[in-house]
Coordinates of C-alpha atoms in Angstrom, one line a residue:
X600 CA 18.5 -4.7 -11.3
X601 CA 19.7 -7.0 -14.1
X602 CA 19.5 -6.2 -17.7
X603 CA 18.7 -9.0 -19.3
X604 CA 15.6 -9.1 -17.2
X605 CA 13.9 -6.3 -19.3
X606 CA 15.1 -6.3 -22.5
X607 CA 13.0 -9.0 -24.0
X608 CA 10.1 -7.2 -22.7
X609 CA 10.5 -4.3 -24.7
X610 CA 10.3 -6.2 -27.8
X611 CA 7.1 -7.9 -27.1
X612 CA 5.2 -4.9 -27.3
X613 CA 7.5 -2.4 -29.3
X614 CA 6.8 -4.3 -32.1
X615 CA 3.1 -3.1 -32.2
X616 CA 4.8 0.7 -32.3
X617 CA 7.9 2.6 -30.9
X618 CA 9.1 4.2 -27.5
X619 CA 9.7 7.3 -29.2
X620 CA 11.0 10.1 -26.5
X621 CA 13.5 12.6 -27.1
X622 CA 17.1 13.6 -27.1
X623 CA 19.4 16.2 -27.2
X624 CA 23.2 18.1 -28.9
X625 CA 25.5 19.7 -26.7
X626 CA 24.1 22.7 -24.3
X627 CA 26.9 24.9 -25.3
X628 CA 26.8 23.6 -29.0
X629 CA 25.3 25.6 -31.5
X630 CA 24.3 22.5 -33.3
X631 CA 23.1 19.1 -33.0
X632 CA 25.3 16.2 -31.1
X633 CA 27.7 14.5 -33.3
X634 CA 26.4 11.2 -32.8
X635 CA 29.0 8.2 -32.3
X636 CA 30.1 6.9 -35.9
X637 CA 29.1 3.5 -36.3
X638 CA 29.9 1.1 -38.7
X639 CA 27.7 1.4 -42.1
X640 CA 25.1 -1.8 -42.0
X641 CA 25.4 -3.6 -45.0
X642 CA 22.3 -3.5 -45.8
X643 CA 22.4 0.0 -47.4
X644 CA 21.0 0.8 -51.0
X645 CA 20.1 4.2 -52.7
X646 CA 18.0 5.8 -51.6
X647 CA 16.4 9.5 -53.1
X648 CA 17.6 12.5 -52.4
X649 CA 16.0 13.3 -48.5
X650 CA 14.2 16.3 -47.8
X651 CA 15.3 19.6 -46.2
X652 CA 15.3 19.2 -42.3
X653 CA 12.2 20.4 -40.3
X654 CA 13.1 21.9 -37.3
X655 CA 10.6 22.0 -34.4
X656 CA 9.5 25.4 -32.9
X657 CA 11.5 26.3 -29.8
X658 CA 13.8 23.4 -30.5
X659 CA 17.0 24.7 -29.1
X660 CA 15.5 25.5 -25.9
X661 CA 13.8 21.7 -25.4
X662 CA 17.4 20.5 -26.6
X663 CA 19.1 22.0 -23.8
X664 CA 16.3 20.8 -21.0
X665 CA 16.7 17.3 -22.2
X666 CA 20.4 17.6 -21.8
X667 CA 19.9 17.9 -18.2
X668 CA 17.3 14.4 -18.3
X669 CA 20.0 12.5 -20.2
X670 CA 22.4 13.5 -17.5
X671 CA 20.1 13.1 -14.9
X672 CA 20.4 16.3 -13.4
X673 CA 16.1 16.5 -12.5
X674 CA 16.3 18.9 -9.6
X675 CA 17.4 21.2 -12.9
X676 CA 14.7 20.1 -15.4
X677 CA 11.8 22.2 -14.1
X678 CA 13.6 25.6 -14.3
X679 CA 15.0 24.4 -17.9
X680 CA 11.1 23.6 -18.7
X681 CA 10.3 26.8 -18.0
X682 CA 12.5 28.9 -19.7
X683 CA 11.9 26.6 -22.8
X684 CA 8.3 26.9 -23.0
X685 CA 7.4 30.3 -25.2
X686 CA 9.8 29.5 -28.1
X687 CA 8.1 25.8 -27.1
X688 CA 4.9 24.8 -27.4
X689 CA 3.6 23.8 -24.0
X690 CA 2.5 20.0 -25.5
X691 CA 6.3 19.8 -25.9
X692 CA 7.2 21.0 -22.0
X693 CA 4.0 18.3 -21.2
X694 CA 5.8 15.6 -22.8
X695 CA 9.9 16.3 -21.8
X696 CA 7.9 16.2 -17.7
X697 CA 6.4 13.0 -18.2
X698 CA 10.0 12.2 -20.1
X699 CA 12.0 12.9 -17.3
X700 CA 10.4 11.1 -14.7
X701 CA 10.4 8.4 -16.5
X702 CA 14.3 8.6 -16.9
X703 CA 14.1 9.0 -13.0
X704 CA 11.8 5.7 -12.8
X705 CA 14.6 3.9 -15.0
X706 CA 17.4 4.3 -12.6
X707 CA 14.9 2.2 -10.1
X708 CA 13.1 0.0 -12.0
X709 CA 11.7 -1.9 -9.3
X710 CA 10.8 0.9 -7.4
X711 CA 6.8 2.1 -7.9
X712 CA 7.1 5.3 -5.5
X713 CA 6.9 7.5 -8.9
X714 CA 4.7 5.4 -10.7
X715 CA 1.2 7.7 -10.4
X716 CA 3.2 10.9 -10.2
X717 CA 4.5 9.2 -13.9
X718 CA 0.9 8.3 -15.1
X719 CA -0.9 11.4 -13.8
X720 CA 2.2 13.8 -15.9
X721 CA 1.9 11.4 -18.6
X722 CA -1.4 11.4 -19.1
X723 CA -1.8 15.2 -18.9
X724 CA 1.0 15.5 -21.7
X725 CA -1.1 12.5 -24.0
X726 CA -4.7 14.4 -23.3
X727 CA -3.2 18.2 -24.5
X728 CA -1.2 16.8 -27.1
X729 CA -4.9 15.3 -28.7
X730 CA -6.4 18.3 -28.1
X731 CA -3.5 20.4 -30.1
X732 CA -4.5 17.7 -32.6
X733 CA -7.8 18.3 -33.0
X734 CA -7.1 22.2 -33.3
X735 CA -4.6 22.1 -35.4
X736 CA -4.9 18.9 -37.1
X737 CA -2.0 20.0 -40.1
X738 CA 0.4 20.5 -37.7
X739 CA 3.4 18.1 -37.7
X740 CA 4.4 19.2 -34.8
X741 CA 0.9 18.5 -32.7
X742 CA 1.1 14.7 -34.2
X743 CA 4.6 14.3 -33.2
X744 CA 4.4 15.2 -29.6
X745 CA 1.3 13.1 -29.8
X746 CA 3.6 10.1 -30.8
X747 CA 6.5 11.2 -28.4
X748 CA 3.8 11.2 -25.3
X749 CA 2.4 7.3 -26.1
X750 CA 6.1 6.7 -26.2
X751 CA 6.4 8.0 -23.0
X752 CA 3.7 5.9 -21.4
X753 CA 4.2 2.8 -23.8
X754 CA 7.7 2.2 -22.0
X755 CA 6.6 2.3 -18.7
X756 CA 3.5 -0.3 -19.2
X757 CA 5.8 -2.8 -20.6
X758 CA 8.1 -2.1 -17.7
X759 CA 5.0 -2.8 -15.7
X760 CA 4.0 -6.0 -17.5
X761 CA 0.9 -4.3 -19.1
X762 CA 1.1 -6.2 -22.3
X763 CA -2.4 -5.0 -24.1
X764 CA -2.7 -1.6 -22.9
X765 CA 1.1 -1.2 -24.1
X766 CA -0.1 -2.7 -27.3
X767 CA -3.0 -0.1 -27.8
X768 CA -0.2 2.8 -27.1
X769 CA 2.1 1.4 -29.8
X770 CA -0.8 1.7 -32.4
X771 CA -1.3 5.0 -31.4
X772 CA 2.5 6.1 -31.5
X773 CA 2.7 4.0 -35.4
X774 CA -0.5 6.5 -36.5
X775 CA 0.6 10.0 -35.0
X776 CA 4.3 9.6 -36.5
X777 CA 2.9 8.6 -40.0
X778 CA 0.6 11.7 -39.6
X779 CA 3.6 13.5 -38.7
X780 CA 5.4 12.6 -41.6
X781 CA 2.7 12.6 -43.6
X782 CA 2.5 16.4 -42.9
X783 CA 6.6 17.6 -43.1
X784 CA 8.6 15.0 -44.6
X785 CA 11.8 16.4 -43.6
X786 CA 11.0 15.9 -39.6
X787 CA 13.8 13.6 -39.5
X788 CA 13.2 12.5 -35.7
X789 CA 10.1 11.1 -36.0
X790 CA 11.0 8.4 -38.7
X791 CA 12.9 6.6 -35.5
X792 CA 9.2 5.8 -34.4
X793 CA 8.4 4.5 -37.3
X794 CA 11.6 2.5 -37.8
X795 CA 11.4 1.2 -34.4
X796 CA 7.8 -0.4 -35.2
X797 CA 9.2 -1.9 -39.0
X798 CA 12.2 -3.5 -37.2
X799 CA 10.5 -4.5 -34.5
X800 CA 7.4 -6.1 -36.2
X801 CA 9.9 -7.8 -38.3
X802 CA 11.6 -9.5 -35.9
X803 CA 9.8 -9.8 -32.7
X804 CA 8.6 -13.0 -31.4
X805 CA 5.3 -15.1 -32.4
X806 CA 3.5 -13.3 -29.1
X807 CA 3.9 -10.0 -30.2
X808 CA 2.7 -10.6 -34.1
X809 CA -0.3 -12.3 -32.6
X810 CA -1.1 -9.3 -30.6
X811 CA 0.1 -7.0 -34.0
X812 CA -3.1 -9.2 -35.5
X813 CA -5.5 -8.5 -33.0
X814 CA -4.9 -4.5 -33.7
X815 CA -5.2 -5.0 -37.4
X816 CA -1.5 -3.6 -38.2
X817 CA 1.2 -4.2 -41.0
X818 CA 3.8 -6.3 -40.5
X819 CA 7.2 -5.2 -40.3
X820 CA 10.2 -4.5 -42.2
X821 CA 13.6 -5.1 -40.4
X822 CA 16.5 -3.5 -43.2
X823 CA 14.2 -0.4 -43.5
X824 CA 13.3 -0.5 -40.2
X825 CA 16.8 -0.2 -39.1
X826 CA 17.6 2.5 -41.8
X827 CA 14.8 4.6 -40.5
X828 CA 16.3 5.2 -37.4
X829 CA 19.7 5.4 -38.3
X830 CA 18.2 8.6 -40.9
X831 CA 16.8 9.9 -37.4
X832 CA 20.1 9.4 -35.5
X833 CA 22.7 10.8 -38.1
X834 CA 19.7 13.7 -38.9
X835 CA 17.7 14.4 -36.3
X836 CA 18.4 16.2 -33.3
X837 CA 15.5 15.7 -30.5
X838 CA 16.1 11.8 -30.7
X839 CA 19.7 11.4 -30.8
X840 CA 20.4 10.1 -27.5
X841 CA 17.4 7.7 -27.5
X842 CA 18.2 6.3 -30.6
X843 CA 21.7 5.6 -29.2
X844 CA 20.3 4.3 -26.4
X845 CA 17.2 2.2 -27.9
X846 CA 20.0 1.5 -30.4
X847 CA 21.9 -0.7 -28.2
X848 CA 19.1 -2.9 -27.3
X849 CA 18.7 -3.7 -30.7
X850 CA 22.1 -4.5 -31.4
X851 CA 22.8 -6.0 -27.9
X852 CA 19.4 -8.7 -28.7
X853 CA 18.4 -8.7 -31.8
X854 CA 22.0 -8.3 -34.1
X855 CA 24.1 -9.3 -31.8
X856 CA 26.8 -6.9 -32.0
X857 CA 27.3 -6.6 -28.3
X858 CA 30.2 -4.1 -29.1
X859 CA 28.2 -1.9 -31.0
X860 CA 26.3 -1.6 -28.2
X861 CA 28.6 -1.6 -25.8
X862 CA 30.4 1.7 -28.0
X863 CA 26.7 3.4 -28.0
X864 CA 26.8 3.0 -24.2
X865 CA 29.9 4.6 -24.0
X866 CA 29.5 7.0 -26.3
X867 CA 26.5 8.4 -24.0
X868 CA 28.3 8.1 -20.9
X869 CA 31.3 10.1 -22.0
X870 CA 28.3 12.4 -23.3
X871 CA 26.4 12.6 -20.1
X872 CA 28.9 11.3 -17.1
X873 CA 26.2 12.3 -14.4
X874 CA 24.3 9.8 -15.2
X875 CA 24.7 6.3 -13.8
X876 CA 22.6 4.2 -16.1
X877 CA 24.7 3.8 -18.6
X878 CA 28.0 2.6 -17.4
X879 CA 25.8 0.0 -14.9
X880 CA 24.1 -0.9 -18.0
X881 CA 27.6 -1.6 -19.7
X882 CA 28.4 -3.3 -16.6
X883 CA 25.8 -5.7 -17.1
X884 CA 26.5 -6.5 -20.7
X885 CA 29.9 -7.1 -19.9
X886 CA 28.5 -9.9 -17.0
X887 CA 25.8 -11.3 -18.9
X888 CA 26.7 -11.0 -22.3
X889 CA 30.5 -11.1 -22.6
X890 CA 30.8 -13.4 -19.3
X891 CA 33.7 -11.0 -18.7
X892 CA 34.0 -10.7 -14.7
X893 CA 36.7 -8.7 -15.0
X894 CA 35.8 -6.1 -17.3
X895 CA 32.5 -5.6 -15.6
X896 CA 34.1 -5.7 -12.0
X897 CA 36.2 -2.7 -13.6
X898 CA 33.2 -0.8 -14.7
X899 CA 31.5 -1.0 -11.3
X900 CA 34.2 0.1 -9.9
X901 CA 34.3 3.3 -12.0
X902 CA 30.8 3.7 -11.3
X903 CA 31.5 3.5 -7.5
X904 CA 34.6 6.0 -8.0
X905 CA 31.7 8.7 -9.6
X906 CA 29.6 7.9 -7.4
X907 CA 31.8 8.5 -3.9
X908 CA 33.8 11.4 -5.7
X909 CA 30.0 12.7 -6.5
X910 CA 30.6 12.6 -10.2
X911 CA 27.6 10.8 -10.7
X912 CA 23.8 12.2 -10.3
X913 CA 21.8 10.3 -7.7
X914 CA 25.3 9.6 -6.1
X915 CA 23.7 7.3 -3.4
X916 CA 21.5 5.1 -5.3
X917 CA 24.9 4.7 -7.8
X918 CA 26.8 3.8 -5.1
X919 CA 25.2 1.2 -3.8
X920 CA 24.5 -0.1 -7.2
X921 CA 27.8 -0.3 -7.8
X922 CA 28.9 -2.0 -4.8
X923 CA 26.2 -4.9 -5.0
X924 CA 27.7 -5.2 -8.9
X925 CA 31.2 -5.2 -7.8
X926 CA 30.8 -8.1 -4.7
X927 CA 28.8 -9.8 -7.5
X928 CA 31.8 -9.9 -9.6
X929 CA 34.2 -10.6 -6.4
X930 CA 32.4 -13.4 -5.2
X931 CA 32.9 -15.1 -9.1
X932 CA 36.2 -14.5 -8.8
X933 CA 36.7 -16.4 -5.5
X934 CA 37.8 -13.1 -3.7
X935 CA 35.1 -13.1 -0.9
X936 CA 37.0 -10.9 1.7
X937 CA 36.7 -8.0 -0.6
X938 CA 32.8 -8.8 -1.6
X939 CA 32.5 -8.5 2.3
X940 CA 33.5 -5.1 2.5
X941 CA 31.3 -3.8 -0.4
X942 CA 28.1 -5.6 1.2
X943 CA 28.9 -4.4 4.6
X944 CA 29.2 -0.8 2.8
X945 CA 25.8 -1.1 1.7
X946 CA 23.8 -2.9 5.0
X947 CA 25.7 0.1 7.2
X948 CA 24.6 2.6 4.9
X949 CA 20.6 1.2 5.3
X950 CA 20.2 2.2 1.7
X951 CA 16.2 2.7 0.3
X952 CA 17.0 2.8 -3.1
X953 CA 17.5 0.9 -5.2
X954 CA 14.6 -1.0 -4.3
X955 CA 14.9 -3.7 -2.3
X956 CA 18.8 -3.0 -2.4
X957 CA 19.1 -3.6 1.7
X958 CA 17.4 -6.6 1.6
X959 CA 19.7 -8.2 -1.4
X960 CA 22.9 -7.0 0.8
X961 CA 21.7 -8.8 3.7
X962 CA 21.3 -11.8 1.6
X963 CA 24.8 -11.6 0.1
X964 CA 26.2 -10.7 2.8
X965 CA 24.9 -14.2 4.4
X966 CA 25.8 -16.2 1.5
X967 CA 29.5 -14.5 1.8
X968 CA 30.1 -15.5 5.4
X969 CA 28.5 -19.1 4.4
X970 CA 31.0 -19.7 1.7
X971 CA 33.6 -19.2 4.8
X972 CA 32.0 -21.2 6.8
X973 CA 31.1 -18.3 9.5
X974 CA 27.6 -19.9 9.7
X975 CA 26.5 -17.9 12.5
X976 CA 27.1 -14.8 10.9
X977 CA 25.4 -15.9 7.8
X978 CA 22.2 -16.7 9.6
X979 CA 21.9 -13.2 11.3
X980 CA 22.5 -11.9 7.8
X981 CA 19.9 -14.2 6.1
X982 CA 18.0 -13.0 9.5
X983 CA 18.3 -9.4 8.5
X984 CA 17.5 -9.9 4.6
X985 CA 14.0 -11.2 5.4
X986 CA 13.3 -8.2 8.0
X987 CA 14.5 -5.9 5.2
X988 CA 12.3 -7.6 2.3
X989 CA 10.0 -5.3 1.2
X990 CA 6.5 -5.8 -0.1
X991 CA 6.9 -6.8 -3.7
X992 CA 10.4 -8.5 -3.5
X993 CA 11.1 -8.8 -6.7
X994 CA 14.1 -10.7 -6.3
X995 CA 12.8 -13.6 -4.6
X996 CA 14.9 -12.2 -1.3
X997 CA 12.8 -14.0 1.5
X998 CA 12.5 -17.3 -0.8
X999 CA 16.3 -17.4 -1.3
X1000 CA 17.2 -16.4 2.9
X1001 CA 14.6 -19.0 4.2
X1002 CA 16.1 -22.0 2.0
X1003 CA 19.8 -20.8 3.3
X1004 CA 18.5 -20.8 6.8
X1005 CA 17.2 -24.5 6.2
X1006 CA 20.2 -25.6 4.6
X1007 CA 23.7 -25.3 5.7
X1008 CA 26.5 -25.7 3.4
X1009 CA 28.9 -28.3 3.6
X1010 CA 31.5 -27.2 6.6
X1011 CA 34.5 -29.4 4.8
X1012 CA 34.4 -27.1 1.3
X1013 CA 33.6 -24.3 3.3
X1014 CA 37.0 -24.6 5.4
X1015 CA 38.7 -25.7 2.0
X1016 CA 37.2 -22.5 0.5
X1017 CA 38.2 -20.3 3.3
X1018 CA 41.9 -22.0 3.2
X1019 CA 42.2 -21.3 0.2
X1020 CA 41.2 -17.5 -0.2
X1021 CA 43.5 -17.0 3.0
X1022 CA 46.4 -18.9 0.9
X1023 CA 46.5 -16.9 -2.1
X1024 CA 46.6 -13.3 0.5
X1025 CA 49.8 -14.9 2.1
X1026 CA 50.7 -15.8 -1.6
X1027 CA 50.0 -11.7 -2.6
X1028 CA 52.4 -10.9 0.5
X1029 CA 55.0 -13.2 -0.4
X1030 CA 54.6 -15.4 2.3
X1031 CA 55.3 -19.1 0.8
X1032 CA 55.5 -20.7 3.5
X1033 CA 52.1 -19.7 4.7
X1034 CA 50.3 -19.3 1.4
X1035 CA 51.5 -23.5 0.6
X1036 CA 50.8 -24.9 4.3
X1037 CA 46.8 -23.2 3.7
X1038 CA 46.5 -24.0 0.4
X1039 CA 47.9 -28.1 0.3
X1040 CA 45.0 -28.0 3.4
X1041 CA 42.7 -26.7 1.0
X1042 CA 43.5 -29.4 -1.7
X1043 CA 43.0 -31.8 0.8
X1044 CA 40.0 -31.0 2.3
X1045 CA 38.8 -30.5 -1.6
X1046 CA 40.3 -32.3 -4.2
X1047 CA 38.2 -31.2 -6.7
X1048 CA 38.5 -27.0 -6.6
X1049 CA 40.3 -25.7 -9.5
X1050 CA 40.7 -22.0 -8.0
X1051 CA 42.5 -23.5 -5.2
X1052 CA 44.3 -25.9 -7.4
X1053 CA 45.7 -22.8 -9.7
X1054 CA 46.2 -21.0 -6.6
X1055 CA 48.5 -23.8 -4.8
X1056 CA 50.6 -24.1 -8.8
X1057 CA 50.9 -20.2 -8.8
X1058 CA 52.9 -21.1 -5.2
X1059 CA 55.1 -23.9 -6.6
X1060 CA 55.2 -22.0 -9.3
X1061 CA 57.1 -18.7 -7.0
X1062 CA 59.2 -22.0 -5.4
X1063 CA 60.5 -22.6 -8.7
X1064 CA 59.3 -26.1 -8.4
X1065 CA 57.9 -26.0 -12.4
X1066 CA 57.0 -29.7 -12.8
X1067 CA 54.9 -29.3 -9.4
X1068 CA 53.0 -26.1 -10.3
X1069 CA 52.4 -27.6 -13.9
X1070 CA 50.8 -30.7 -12.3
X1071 CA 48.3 -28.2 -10.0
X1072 CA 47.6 -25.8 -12.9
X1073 CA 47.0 -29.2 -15.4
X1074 CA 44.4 -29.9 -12.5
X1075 CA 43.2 -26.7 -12.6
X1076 CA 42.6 -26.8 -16.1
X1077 CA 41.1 -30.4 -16.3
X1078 CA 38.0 -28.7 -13.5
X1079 CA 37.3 -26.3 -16.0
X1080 CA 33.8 -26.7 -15.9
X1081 CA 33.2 -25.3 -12.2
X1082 CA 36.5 -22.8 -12.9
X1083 CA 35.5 -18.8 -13.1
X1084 CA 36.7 -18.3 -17.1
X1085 CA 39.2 -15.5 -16.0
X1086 CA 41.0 -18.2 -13.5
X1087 CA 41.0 -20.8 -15.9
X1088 CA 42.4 -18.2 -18.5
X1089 CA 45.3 -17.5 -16.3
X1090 CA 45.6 -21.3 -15.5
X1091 CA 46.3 -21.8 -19.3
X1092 CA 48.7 -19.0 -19.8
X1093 CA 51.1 -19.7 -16.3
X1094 CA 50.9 -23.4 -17.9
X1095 CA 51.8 -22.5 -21.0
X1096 CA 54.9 -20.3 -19.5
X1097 CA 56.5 -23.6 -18.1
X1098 CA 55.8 -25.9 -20.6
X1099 CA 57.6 -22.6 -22.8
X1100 CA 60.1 -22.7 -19.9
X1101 CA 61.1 -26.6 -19.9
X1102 CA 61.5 -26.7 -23.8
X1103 CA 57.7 -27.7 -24.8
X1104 CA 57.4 -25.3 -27.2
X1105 CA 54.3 -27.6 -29.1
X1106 CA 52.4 -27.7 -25.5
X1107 CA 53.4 -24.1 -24.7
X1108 CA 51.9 -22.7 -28.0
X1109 CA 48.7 -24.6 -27.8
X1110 CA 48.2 -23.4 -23.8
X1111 CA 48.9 -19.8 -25.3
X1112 CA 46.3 -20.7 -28.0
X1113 CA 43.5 -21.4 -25.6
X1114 CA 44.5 -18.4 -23.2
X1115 CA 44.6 -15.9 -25.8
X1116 CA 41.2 -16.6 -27.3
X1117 CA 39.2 -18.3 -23.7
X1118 CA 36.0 -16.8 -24.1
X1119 CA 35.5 -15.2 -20.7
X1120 CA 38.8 -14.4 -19.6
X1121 CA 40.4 -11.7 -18.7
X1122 CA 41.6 -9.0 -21.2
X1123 CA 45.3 -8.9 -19.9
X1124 CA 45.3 -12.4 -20.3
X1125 CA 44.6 -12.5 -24.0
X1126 CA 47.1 -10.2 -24.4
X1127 CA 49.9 -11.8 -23.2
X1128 CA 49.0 -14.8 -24.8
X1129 CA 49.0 -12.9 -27.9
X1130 CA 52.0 -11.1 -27.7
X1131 CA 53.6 -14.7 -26.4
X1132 CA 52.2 -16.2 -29.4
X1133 CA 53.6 -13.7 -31.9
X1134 CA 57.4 -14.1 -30.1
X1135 CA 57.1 -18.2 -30.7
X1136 CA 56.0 -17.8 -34.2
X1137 CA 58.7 -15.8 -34.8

């Protein structure tokens, strides 16, 4: 349920040839998509004059099918299928079935409940695609599909861990999209195949060019590799959206332009808002990538607005998604009352998918009530969480519940914890009195918790008692090392506003320094920072 979980993966075995499927333009377009303009790589050099574009046979009417993949609208597919194949070749309609399910299977990863309907489609699509081969073995086309089925299938068996067989696929995908080129030189979309597998076996890591070895293939060319599929994005027009979205893995690991992928994510979101893949994928970049808690606690909680206003395809699994992501991002931010509402959402709801989704909220849910030192609670929760593990558990649910059952958190930072979340509600209701008396308990009880240390200065701070809240948020500060980056952020900027406020201006403009550029936190807070910055300077 994690991105950085699978993306590796793909590398490992992409290298030895590409996960070439298909994309789509605009239904009611009369041409292709116009893809998101990106920034030109700097790696560009002339290059001759390209061929006229092939266009496939029936191309149109596969374009407007896989519209409905991309936006995850399947209950659709079937009736698009069918009115596509006739101006289609059937091979094609073989190859968008096995396509979509595996779109389907992506959404929930974990979940294997479509995994033989997947292989028995997939495989079907491979074996007519051959045999249109060896009719027909001058047609592009026949050679394409072939590649675009092996794709298919290659994806899915490195999702599944099938490292050799996934290897054997990619050599089969490298030969049928060089045939295929071979045979029309202007079928743009297949040169993102073959880009793929030159980028790929350029830069993948020593496991993958061993198993390149064993299959007796060329190494790799990143620069042209990278060109290739950019000439497939801007040109093509069955592989837009998968370039875009194989796109952003490659610039999310390998170049490291977690923007650029972040804008290809976005781009196909605002493309295809139905489906929920990509803004949980951005979600998850923004968490594990950007460390920004806040920015991804804002996407989930667009998802989870698409998802209860039924915006988004597959509404339910979305929402529940989205609410595991968002009391992810709560709990890092110290604001466990509102993670408690999300995970109760979900263990009410008794949610099958995603998998192993009602077992995870169970666990949360425990480790919630533990951090507020409602210990009973927690155990029927961690109680539930192994009754809901299912059989593969792939997050290590029952491992994770039976060690919190064994060990109890300390009841002293518990109480200090819980003081402290209940101090900065009063705080939020403007009730000094009670927000100081629970939070100079909290501080007490643990001397050591920034949160609760910015907290109790953000309350001296509204009694005007400046030297005070400086002292807490200096605290705050000097923790930094267990403080959430968005807490510490805002712990630098309020400082930095009364040292500004007593006449420090040297210690206010390096606190504004440090808050406008904190890797981590918050976007608001850079900001203001910024702007207080550019009013000093002045």
């Amino acid at each position: 349920m994690t991105l950085p979980r699978r993306v590796p993966a793909v590398a490992v075995v992409v290298a030895l040839g590409c996960s070439t499927v298909f994309s789509d333009p605009h239904p009611e377009s009369s041409g292709p998509r116009r893809p998101v303009a990106l920034q030109q790589e700097p790696l560009r050099r002339s290059v001759p004059a390209l061929p006229p574009r092939y266009a496939l046979r029936g191309e149109d009417a596969l374009v407007r099918a896989y519209e409905f993949i991309l936006d995850s609208r399947f209950d659709q597919v079937d009736a698009e299928l069918r009115r596509a194949c006739g101006p289609a070749p059937p091979e094609a309609c073989n190859v968008l079935e096995a396509t979509a399910l595996w779109w389907q299977i992506q959404l929930d990863p974990e979940n294997r409940g479509l995994d033989a309907a997947f292989t028995a489609s997939v495989e079907r699509a491979i074996r007519m695609a051959e045999e249109w081969t060896e009719r027909a073995p001058q047609d592009a086309e026949a050679w394409f599909y072939l590649g675009g089925a092996y794709g298919a299938r290659v994806q899915w068996r490195v999702l599944r861990g099938e490292k050799i067989s996934a290897a054997r696929d990619g050599k089969q995908i490298k030969e049928a999209m060089e045939q295929a080129v071979a045979l029309e030189p202007g079928l743009d979309d297949a040169y993102f195949g073959l880009g793929m597998y030159k980028y790929y076996a350029d830069v993948a890591p020593a496991a993958a060019r061993f198993l390149r070895f064993l299959f007796l293939l060329p190494g790799g060319d990143r620069k042209e590799g990278l060109r290739e599929m950019l000439r497939a994005r801007s040109r093509g027009r069955l592989v837009q959206g998968e370039a875009d979205y194989q796109l952003h893995v490659i610039y999310l690991w390998y170049e490291r332009q977690t923007e650029r992928a972040i804008e290809l994510l976005r781009a196909l979101q605002a493309h295809y808002p139905g489906n929920p893949l990509y803004l949980a994928s951005i979600a998850q970049i923004q968490d594990a990538y950007q460390h920004d808690v806040v920015a991804s606690l804002e996407t989930w909680q667009l998802l989870l607005a698409a998802a209860r206003e039924q915006r988004a395809n597959n509404a339910a699994l979305a929402e529940v998604q989205a609410r595991l992501g968002a009391a992810r991002m709560l709990e890092v931010l110290c604001l466990t009352d509102d993670a408690l509402e999300h995970l109760k959402a979900v263990t009410a709801a008794k949610p099958h998918a995603p998998y192993s989704s009602l077992a995870l909220a169970h666990l949360r849910l425990g480790e919630a009530h533990d951090r507020l030192g409602a210990r009973s609670p927690a155990l029927s929760s961690y109680r539930a969480a192994l009754a809901a593990v299912p059989p593969l558990d792939p997050y290590d649910v029952r491992g994770q519940a039976t060690a919190r059952i064994r060990h109890a958190p300390d009841p002293r930072h518990a109480e200090a914890y819980r003081l402290s979340l209940d101090g900065w509600r009063r705080l939020e209701k403007n009730d000094l009195p009670g927000a100081s008396a629970a939070l100079e308990r909290a501080v007490t009880l643990n001397a050591q918790d920034p949160v609760a240390r910015y907290r109790l200065g953000r309350v001296l701070q509204a009694r005007r008692e400046d030297g005070a809240a400086l002292a807490q948020f200096d605290l705050s500060i000097r923790h930094g090392r267990t403080c959430p980056a968005p807490i510490l952020g805002n712990a630098h900027l309020e400082a930095a506003r009364l040292h500004e406020r007593l006449g420090h201006k040297d210690e206010a403009l390096s606190a504004y320094r440090i808050a406008s550029t904190l890797f981590g936190a918050s976007d608001d807070t850079h900001a203001a920072a910024a702007r207080a910055l550019a009013r000093l300077s002045r």
